[in-house]
Structures are given as C-alpha cells and as structure tokens.
Amino acid sequence: LATWAADTLSDSEDEAERVVADMVRQFVHLDQPGIIDGRAFNAWVVANAVHNTPKNGVDLLTFHAAKGREWDCVVVAGAETGLLPHGSASTNDQRKEEIRLAYVAFTRAAQQLFITYADKRNNRNAGKSPLLDGMPLSANTEANQQLPRFAARPSNQPNLLDDLTTWRRHTGRTTNQEPFQVCTDEVLAQLVASQPASVDDLAVIFGPLTAKRVAPALLAIIDKHRAA
C-alpha cells in the first residue's frame, strides 16, 4: 500500500486516484498495530470518514469506541468516583481494565484534553476520580499561551484555516472537483499546524507533484498569516 501510494502521488495525473493515494499515505503513517492491508484501510476510512469529514462537529463515543482514533481536542466527561473506575469493577482485573480504558480515553487528544467531574451527581457525593490524583490541573502549553492573542483577533478577520478552506473551495470549482478531492480536512489541519515554508515542506504533505502545483497559492496564504 505504501509503495502504491507513493508512486501514485508522484506519477498519477488522475485526481480521484490521487485522493485515494493520499488517504492511503495518511493511513500507513499512523503506525497502527495489526495487518496493514486493503481491508484494514477500508475499515479506517469508514470509521474516520476521512474522505468527507464535516468542518465542524462533535463525536460522542464511549471509551471502547475511541480506541485507535484521535482528535485535536478531547473532552472526557464524568471522570469521578464511582464512574471512573466504574463502581461495578470489583476485582483487580476489572479495575485494571478500567484503568486501561481511561488511558485510552486520555491519550486520544492530539493537542487539548479537558477532563470534567462533578462534586455531586444525582444527590450523591461524587468528586474527582482517584485515577486523576497526581495529574496537573492544566498544562502551560504554547497553545494556551496564545489564547489571548487569538481571542483578541477581530471576529471578521479570517484565520489561516478559513483562508485555506476558501482556497480549497475555489480550487475545486476551477478544477470541477469536490473540495475533499482537492485535499482532505486532515491535510488542511496539517497545513495549519506545520505552516510549510517551501515546496519541499509541502511535498511532505502532498507529494512532490502536487506540491509544485499548489505551492504558489498555498505558500502565499501561509506567508501572509505568518507575517501577521
């Protein structure tokens, strides 16, 4: 799969084929356990809807269902005594499984993790889960330090993601493609996070052929926001 994706992104002029190859490239770079084959790739595409993910939305999942997936921001609700670990976990093995599931949930966040709990629930005392003992209340991350700057930005001033989304939409119109065929939402997120500064940087995301084609427009957009 990896070889086919690399060859297709380098040589193919078929846009639909390149869209599939780009998704394959994303899949094989996840370094997931198990067999990497067409069946596993198809299951990943269906589970993550990577071919047409809505820009805005919330996924509501159990800890079990979150395994193997990742989001920029994750909110774990109800992390309190009696729920995490669940009160029904009475044996050591059951408690270990609850701890394992909590670890799965807490590590689904790529950038931000919010954990909430109630002091009282349904007229009973609750409080913070013992699994949270020793965890910091907040992290002094670069993203948190930049929040005031983002909050101060005028609401009518487009951010980088807005401009990249507009570029994708206009490119799709001029090439008679759907926006997701130009590039996926995940690729837009990569562009925002890494802010490529050269054709070579773009090639890491798009492959060399597409990078040369999109570089003039994309680098101009990114440079404008980098200078702001």
PDB file of C-alpha atoms in Angstrom:
ATOM      1  CA  LEU A   1       0.000   0.000   0.000  1.00  0.00           C
ATOM      2  CA  ALA A   2       2.730   2.466   0.940  1.00  0.00           C
ATOM      3  CA  THR A   3       4.632   1.874  -2.307  1.00  0.00           C
ATOM      4  CA  TRP A   4       1.490   2.218  -4.415  1.00  0.00           C
ATOM      5  CA  ALA A   5       0.528   5.453  -2.650  1.00  0.00           C
ATOM      6  CA  ALA A   6       3.990   6.966  -3.103  1.00  0.00           C
ATOM      7  CA  ASP A   7       4.130   6.015  -6.791  1.00  0.00           C
ATOM      8  CA  THR A   8       0.611   7.312  -7.423  1.00  0.00           C
ATOM      9  CA  LEU A   9       1.217  10.646  -5.701  1.00  0.00           C
ATOM     10  CA  SER A  10       4.433  11.091  -7.678  1.00  0.00           C
ATOM     11  CA  ASP A  11       3.274   9.982 -11.126  1.00  0.00           C
ATOM     12  CA  SER A  12      -0.505   9.851 -11.479  1.00  0.00           C
ATOM     13  CA  GLU A  13      -2.468  12.686 -13.112  1.00  0.00           C
ATOM     14  CA  ASP A  14      -5.816  11.122 -12.128  1.00  0.00           C
ATOM     15  CA  GLU A  15      -7.161  13.316  -9.323  1.00  0.00           C
ATOM     16  CA  ALA A  16      -9.554  10.681  -7.947  1.00  0.00           C
ATOM     17  CA  GLU A  17      -6.711   8.170  -7.792  1.00  0.00           C
ATOM     18  CA  ARG A  18      -4.522  10.735  -6.059  1.00  0.00           C
ATOM     19  CA  VAL A  19      -7.209  11.373  -3.433  1.00  0.00           C
ATOM     20  CA  VAL A  20      -7.251   7.660  -2.580  1.00  0.00           C
ATOM     21  CA  ALA A  21      -3.454   7.535  -2.574  1.00  0.00           C
ATOM     22  CA  ASP A  22      -3.293  10.480  -0.177  1.00  0.00           C
ATOM     23  CA  MET A  23      -5.688   8.726   2.212  1.00  0.00           C
ATOM     24  CA  VAL A  24      -3.582   5.545   1.982  1.00  0.00           C
ATOM     25  CA  ARG A  25      -0.489   7.610   2.800  1.00  0.00           C
ATOM     26  CA  GLN A  26      -2.192   9.032   5.888  1.00  0.00           C
ATOM     27  CA  PHE A  27      -3.290   5.544   6.942  1.00  0.00           C
ATOM     28  CA  VAL A  28       0.106   3.845   6.671  1.00  0.00           C
ATOM     29  CA  HIS A  29       1.762   6.702   8.602  1.00  0.00           C
ATOM     30  CA  LEU A  30      -0.480   6.088  11.621  1.00  0.00           C
ATOM     31  CA  ASP A  31       1.769   3.214  12.693  1.00  0.00           C
ATOM     32  CA  GLN A  32      -1.207   1.205  13.919  1.00  0.00           C
ATOM     33  CA  PRO A  33      -0.801  -2.340  15.242  1.00  0.00           C
ATOM     34  CA  GLY A  34      -2.024  -5.252  13.159  1.00  0.00           C
ATOM     35  CA  ILE A  35      -2.001  -6.068   9.463  1.00  0.00           C
ATOM     36  CA  ILE A  36      -1.793  -3.117   7.062  1.00  0.00           C
ATOM     37  CA  ASP A  37      -3.853  -4.176   4.054  1.00  0.00           C
ATOM     38  CA  GLY A  38      -6.786  -3.072   1.924  1.00  0.00           C
ATOM     39  CA  ARG A  39      -9.373  -4.393   4.361  1.00  0.00           C
ATOM     40  CA  ALA A  40      -7.814  -2.519   7.291  1.00  0.00           C
ATOM     41  CA  PHE A  41      -7.580   0.650   5.185  1.00  0.00           C
ATOM     42  CA  ASN A  42     -11.247   0.415   4.198  1.00  0.00           C
ATOM     43  CA  ALA A  43     -12.289  -0.031   7.833  1.00  0.00           C
ATOM     44  CA  TRP A  44     -10.225   3.024   8.803  1.00  0.00           C
ATOM     45  CA  VAL A  45     -11.797   5.160   6.062  1.00  0.00           C
ATOM     46  CA  VAL A  46     -15.317   4.138   7.109  1.00  0.00           C
ATOM     47  CA  ALA A  47     -14.627   4.648  10.828  1.00  0.00           C
ATOM     48  CA  ASN A  48     -12.993   8.051  10.423  1.00  0.00           C
ATOM     49  CA  ALA A  49     -14.884   9.367   7.377  1.00  0.00           C
ATOM     50  CA  VAL A  50     -11.601  10.863   6.184  1.00  0.00           C
ATOM     51  CA  HIS A  51     -12.894  11.355   2.659  1.00  0.00           C
ATOM     52  CA  ASN A  52     -15.551  13.895   3.618  1.00  0.00           C
ATOM     53  CA  THR A  53     -15.292  14.969   7.236  1.00  0.00           C
ATOM     54  CA  PRO A  54     -17.509  17.926   8.236  1.00  0.00           C
ATOM     55  CA  LYS A  55     -15.592  21.059   9.228  1.00  0.00           C
ATOM     56  CA  ASN A  56     -17.494  21.489  12.477  1.00  0.00           C
ATOM     57  CA  GLY A  57     -18.942  18.802  14.689  1.00  0.00           C
ATOM     58  CA  VAL A  58     -18.635  16.679  17.792  1.00  0.00           C
ATOM     59  CA  ASP A  59     -18.126  12.920  18.004  1.00  0.00           C
ATOM     60  CA  LEU A  60     -19.734  11.319  21.065  1.00  0.00           C
ATOM     61  CA  LEU A  61     -18.154   7.958  21.881  1.00  0.00           C
ATOM     62  CA  THR A  62     -17.566   5.503  24.697  1.00  0.00           C
ATOM     63  CA  PHE A  63     -14.029   4.789  25.849  1.00  0.00           C
ATOM     64  CA  HIS A  64     -14.159   1.477  23.978  1.00  0.00           C
ATOM     65  CA  ALA A  65     -15.196   3.083  20.689  1.00  0.00           C
ATOM     66  CA  ALA A  66     -12.455   5.724  20.903  1.00  0.00           C
ATOM     67  CA  LYS A  67      -9.652   3.164  20.676  1.00  0.00           C
ATOM     68  CA  GLY A  68      -7.410   3.726  17.670  1.00  0.00           C
ATOM     69  CA  ARG A  69      -8.792   7.190  16.893  1.00  0.00           C
ATOM     70  CA  GLU A  70      -7.530  10.700  17.566  1.00  0.00           C
ATOM     71  CA  TRP A  71      -8.904  14.249  17.725  1.00  0.00           C
ATOM     72  CA  ASP A  72      -7.274  17.646  18.190  1.00  0.00           C
ATOM     73  CA  CYS A  73      -9.447  18.274  21.247  1.00  0.00           C
ATOM     74  CA  VAL A  74     -10.972  15.669  23.564  1.00  0.00           C
ATOM     75  CA  VAL A  75     -13.358  16.211  26.487  1.00  0.00           C
ATOM     76  CA  VAL A  76     -13.664  13.332  28.972  1.00  0.00           C
ATOM     77  CA  ALA A  77     -16.840  13.858  30.997  1.00  0.00           C
ATOM     78  CA  GLY A  78     -17.787  12.250  34.303  1.00  0.00           C
ATOM     79  CA  ALA A  79     -14.266  11.393  35.472  1.00  0.00           C
ATOM     80  CA  GLU A  80     -15.376  10.950  39.058  1.00  0.00           C
ATOM     81  CA  THR A  81     -15.561   8.494  41.914  1.00  0.00           C
ATOM     82  CA  GLY A  82     -17.963   5.675  41.135  1.00  0.00           C
ATOM     83  CA  LEU A  83     -17.762   6.186  37.389  1.00  0.00           C
ATOM     84  CA  LEU A  84     -14.013   6.044  36.756  1.00  0.00           C
ATOM     85  CA  PRO A  85     -13.267   3.324  37.711  1.00  0.00           C
ATOM     86  CA  HIS A  86     -16.884   2.215  37.494  1.00  0.00           C
ATOM     87  CA  GLY A  87     -18.426   1.119  40.778  1.00  0.00           C
ATOM     88  CA  SER A  88     -19.141  -2.317  39.325  1.00  0.00           C
ATOM     89  CA  ALA A  89     -15.402  -3.035  38.877  1.00  0.00           C
ATOM     90  CA  SER A  90     -14.890  -5.155  41.988  1.00  0.00           C
ATOM     91  CA  THR A  91     -11.934  -7.381  41.076  1.00  0.00           C
ATOM     92  CA  ASN A  92      -8.328  -6.436  40.382  1.00  0.00           C
ATOM     93  CA  ASP A  93      -8.648  -7.470  36.736  1.00  0.00           C
ATOM     94  CA  GLN A  94     -11.773  -5.358  36.305  1.00  0.00           C
ATOM     95  CA  ARG A  95     -10.095  -2.328  37.864  1.00  0.00           C
ATOM     96  CA  LYS A  96      -7.040  -2.803  35.661  1.00  0.00           C
ATOM     97  CA  GLU A  97      -9.325  -2.851  32.625  1.00  0.00           C
ATOM     98  CA  GLU A  98     -10.952   0.391  33.786  1.00  0.00           C
ATOM     99  CA  ILE A  99      -7.503   1.982  34.126  1.00  0.00           C
ATOM    100  CA  ARG A 100      -6.545   0.774  30.654  1.00  0.00           C
ATOM    101  CA  LEU A 101      -9.716   2.269  29.164  1.00  0.00           C
ATOM    102  CA  ALA A 102      -9.091   5.556  30.951  1.00  0.00           C
ATOM    103  CA  TYR A 103      -5.611   5.643  29.447  1.00  0.00           C
ATOM    104  CA  VAL A 104      -7.128   5.068  26.003  1.00  0.00           C
ATOM    105  CA  ALA A 105      -9.534   7.978  26.503  1.00  0.00           C
ATOM    106  CA  PHE A 106      -6.915  10.385  27.859  1.00  0.00           C
ATOM    107  CA  THR A 107      -4.484   9.707  25.013  1.00  0.00           C
ATOM    108  CA  ARG A 108      -6.948  10.362  22.167  1.00  0.00           C
ATOM    109  CA  ALA A 109      -6.174  14.091  22.268  1.00  0.00           C
ATOM    110  CA  ALA A 110      -3.524  15.404  19.894  1.00  0.00           C
ATOM    111  CA  GLN A 111      -3.492  18.951  21.292  1.00  0.00           C
ATOM    112  CA  GLN A 112      -6.009  19.607  24.070  1.00  0.00           C
ATOM    113  CA  LEU A 113      -7.525  17.358  26.741  1.00  0.00           C
ATOM    114  CA  PHE A 114     -10.294  18.517  29.074  1.00  0.00           C
ATOM    115  CA  ILE A 115     -11.391  16.265  31.952  1.00  0.00           C
ATOM    116  CA  THR A 116     -14.566  17.153  33.852  1.00  0.00           C
ATOM    117  CA  TYR A 117     -16.155  15.771  37.003  1.00  0.00           C
ATOM    118  CA  ALA A 118     -18.975  16.688  39.384  1.00  0.00           C
ATOM    119  CA  ASP A 119     -18.754  17.030  43.155  1.00  0.00           C
ATOM    120  CA  LYS A 120     -22.328  15.712  43.365  1.00  0.00           C
ATOM    121  CA  ARG A 121     -24.329  13.610  40.928  1.00  0.00           C
ATOM    122  CA  ASN A 122     -27.962  12.553  41.368  1.00  0.00           C
ATOM    123  CA  ASN A 123     -27.969  13.699  45.015  1.00  0.00           C
ATOM    124  CA  ARG A 124     -24.928  11.609  45.905  1.00  0.00           C
ATOM    125  CA  ASN A 125     -21.386  12.683  46.619  1.00  0.00           C
ATOM    126  CA  ALA A 126     -19.038  12.144  43.700  1.00  0.00           C
ATOM    127  CA  GLY A 127     -15.808  14.116  43.323  1.00  0.00           C
ATOM    128  CA  LYS A 128     -12.685  13.696  41.272  1.00  0.00           C
ATOM    129  CA  SER A 129     -11.751  10.166  40.204  1.00  0.00           C
ATOM    130  CA  PRO A 130      -8.838   8.686  42.153  1.00  0.00           C
ATOM    131  CA  LEU A 131      -7.250   7.961  38.776  1.00  0.00           C
ATOM    132  CA  LEU A 132      -6.680  11.702  38.394  1.00  0.00           C
ATOM    133  CA  ASP A 133      -4.607  12.008  41.570  1.00  0.00           C
ATOM    134  CA  GLY A 134      -1.234  13.487  40.725  1.00  0.00           C
ATOM    135  CA  MET A 135      -2.329  14.815  37.340  1.00  0.00           C
ATOM    136  CA  PRO A 136      -1.757  18.565  36.756  1.00  0.00           C
ATOM    137  CA  LEU A 137      -4.867  20.717  36.633  1.00  0.00           C
ATOM    138  CA  SER A 138      -3.636  22.447  33.491  1.00  0.00           C
ATOM    139  CA  ALA A 139      -0.642  22.481  31.192  1.00  0.00           C
ATOM    140  CA  ASN A 140       1.375  25.589  30.363  1.00  0.00           C
ATOM    141  CA  THR A 141       1.368  24.838  26.645  1.00  0.00           C
ATOM    142  CA  GLU A 142       2.165  27.125  23.771  1.00  0.00           C
ATOM    143  CA  ALA A 143      -1.451  26.842  22.625  1.00  0.00           C
ATOM    144  CA  ASN A 144      -2.718  28.096  25.986  1.00  0.00           C
ATOM    145  CA  GLN A 145      -0.259  30.987  25.906  1.00  0.00           C
ATOM    146  CA  GLN A 146      -1.609  32.053  22.519  1.00  0.00           C
ATOM    147  CA  LEU A 147      -5.272  32.022  23.535  1.00  0.00           C
ATOM    148  CA  PRO A 148      -5.369  35.736  24.463  1.00  0.00           C
ATOM    149  CA  ARG A 149      -3.909  36.645  21.060  1.00  0.00           C
ATOM    150  CA  PHE A 150      -6.498  34.568  19.240  1.00  0.00           C
ATOM    151  CA  ALA A 151      -9.279  35.921  21.428  1.00  0.00           C
ATOM    152  CA  ALA A 152      -8.213  39.473  20.628  1.00  0.00           C
ATOM    153  CA  ARG A 153      -8.372  38.915  16.864  1.00  0.00           C
ATOM    154  CA  PRO A 154     -11.338  40.749  15.279  1.00  0.00           C
ATOM    155  CA  SER A 155     -14.117  38.293  14.500  1.00  0.00           C
ATOM    156  CA  ASN A 156     -14.278  39.393  10.860  1.00  0.00           C
ATOM    157  CA  GLN A 157     -10.576  38.669  10.250  1.00  0.00           C
ATOM    158  CA  PRO A 158     -10.179  35.230   8.622  1.00  0.00           C
ATOM    159  CA  ASN A 159      -7.698  32.871  10.230  1.00  0.00           C
ATOM    160  CA  LEU A 160      -5.343  30.565   8.363  1.00  0.00           C
ATOM    161  CA  LEU A 161      -7.791  27.667   8.304  1.00  0.00           C
ATOM    162  CA  ASP A 162     -10.506  29.947   6.896  1.00  0.00           C
ATOM    163  CA  ASP A 163      -8.245  31.086   4.058  1.00  0.00           C
ATOM    164  CA  LEU A 164      -7.059  27.555   3.310  1.00  0.00           C
ATOM    165  CA  THR A 165     -10.662  26.347   3.219  1.00  0.00           C
ATOM    166  CA  THR A 166     -11.538  29.164   0.802  1.00  0.00           C
ATOM    167  CA  TRP A 167      -8.551  28.221  -1.378  1.00  0.00           C
ATOM    168  CA  ARG A 168      -9.698  24.595  -1.421  1.00  0.00           C
ATOM    169  CA  ARG A 169     -13.240  25.580  -2.378  1.00  0.00           C
ATOM    170  CA  HIS A 170     -12.099  27.881  -5.202  1.00  0.00           C
ATOM    171  CA  THR A 171      -9.619  25.289  -6.460  1.00  0.00           C
ATOM    172  CA  GLY A 172     -12.387  22.702  -6.521  1.00  0.00           C
ATOM    173  CA  ARG A 173     -14.600  24.995  -8.563  1.00  0.00           C
ATOM    174  CA  THR A 174     -11.924  25.755 -11.143  1.00  0.00           C
ATOM    175  CA  THR A 175     -10.945  22.085 -11.499  1.00  0.00           C
ATOM    176  CA  ASN A 176     -14.517  20.740 -11.306  1.00  0.00           C
ATOM    177  CA  GLN A 177     -13.834  18.777  -8.116  1.00  0.00           C
ATOM    178  CA  GLU A 178     -15.441  18.448  -4.729  1.00  0.00           C
ATOM    179  CA  PRO A 179     -13.431  20.238  -2.010  1.00  0.00           C
ATOM    180  CA  PHE A 180     -12.412  16.966  -0.337  1.00  0.00           C
ATOM    181  CA  GLN A 181     -10.936  15.853  -3.669  1.00  0.00           C
ATOM    182  CA  VAL A 182      -8.607  18.839  -3.630  1.00  0.00           C
ATOM    183  CA  CYS A 183      -7.434  17.876  -0.146  1.00  0.00           C
ATOM    184  CA  THR A 184      -8.985  16.439   2.993  1.00  0.00           C
ATOM    185  CA  ASP A 185      -9.743  18.290   6.217  1.00  0.00           C
ATOM    186  CA  GLU A 186      -6.857  16.386   7.789  1.00  0.00           C
ATOM    187  CA  VAL A 187      -4.477  17.868   5.210  1.00  0.00           C
ATOM    188  CA  LEU A 188      -5.781  21.366   5.974  1.00  0.00           C
ATOM    189  CA  ALA A 189      -5.125  20.703   9.657  1.00  0.00           C
ATOM    190  CA  GLN A 190      -1.573  19.601   8.815  1.00  0.00           C
ATOM    191  CA  LEU A 191      -1.013  22.811   6.870  1.00  0.00           C
ATOM    192  CA  VAL A 192      -2.216  24.922   9.791  1.00  0.00           C
ATOM    193  CA  ALA A 193      -0.095  23.001  12.295  1.00  0.00           C
ATOM    194  CA  SER A 194       3.151  22.844  10.305  1.00  0.00           C
ATOM    195  CA  GLN A 195       2.822  26.028   8.182  1.00  0.00           C
ATOM    196  CA  PRO A 196       5.122  24.856   5.359  1.00  0.00           C
ATOM    197  CA  ALA A 197       7.613  27.445   4.104  1.00  0.00           C
ATOM    198  CA  SER A 198       8.817  25.781   0.895  1.00  0.00           C
ATOM    199  CA  VAL A 199       7.866  23.397  -1.890  1.00  0.00           C
ATOM    200  CA  ASP A 200       9.870  20.695  -0.122  1.00  0.00           C
ATOM    201  CA  ASP A 201       7.825  21.219   3.043  1.00  0.00           C
ATOM    202  CA  LEU A 202       4.615  20.913   1.038  1.00  0.00           C
ATOM    203  CA  ALA A 203       5.918  17.751  -0.634  1.00  0.00           C
ATOM    204  CA  VAL A 204       5.933  16.010   2.739  1.00  0.00           C
ATOM    205  CA  ILE A 205       2.170  16.537   2.881  1.00  0.00           C
ATOM    206  CA  PHE A 206       1.094  16.383  -0.771  1.00  0.00           C
ATOM    207  CA  GLY A 207       3.871  14.559  -2.560  1.00  0.00           C
ATOM    208  CA  PRO A 208       6.292  16.297  -4.974  1.00  0.00           C
ATOM    209  CA  LEU A 209       3.991  16.581  -7.997  1.00  0.00           C
ATOM    210  CA  THR A 210       1.052  18.221  -6.251  1.00  0.00           C
ATOM    211  CA  ALA A 211       3.347  20.323  -4.065  1.00  0.00           C
ATOM    212  CA  LYS A 212       4.782  22.089  -7.120  1.00  0.00           C
ATOM    213  CA  ARG A 213       1.287  22.753  -8.446  1.00  0.00           C
ATOM    214  CA  VAL A 214      -0.214  24.183  -5.258  1.00  0.00           C
ATOM    215  CA  ALA A 215       2.885  25.898  -3.851  1.00  0.00           C
ATOM    216  CA  PRO A 216       2.376  29.407  -5.313  1.00  0.00           C
ATOM    217  CA  ALA A 217      -1.100  29.825  -3.836  1.00  0.00           C
ATOM    218  CA  LEU A 218      -0.586  27.955  -0.561  1.00  0.00           C
ATOM    219  CA  LEU A 219       2.764  29.471   0.354  1.00  0.00           C
ATOM    220  CA  ALA A 220       1.384  32.967  -0.287  1.00  0.00           C
ATOM    221  CA  ILE A 221      -1.558  32.285   2.045  1.00  0.00           C
ATOM    222  CA  ILE A 222       0.628  30.815   4.774  1.00  0.00           C
ATOM    223  CA  ASP A 223       3.241  33.582   4.485  1.00  0.00           C
ATOM    224  CA  LYS A 224       0.524  36.214   4.882  1.00  0.00           C
ATOM    225  CA  HIS A 225      -0.595  34.709   8.185  1.00  0.00           C
ATOM    226  CA  ARG A 226       2.938  34.070   9.377  1.00  0.00           C
ATOM    227  CA  ALA A 227       3.710  37.766   8.949  1.00  0.00           C
ATOM    228  CA  ALA A 228       0.517  38.887  10.695  1.00  0.00           C
TER     229      ALA A 228
END
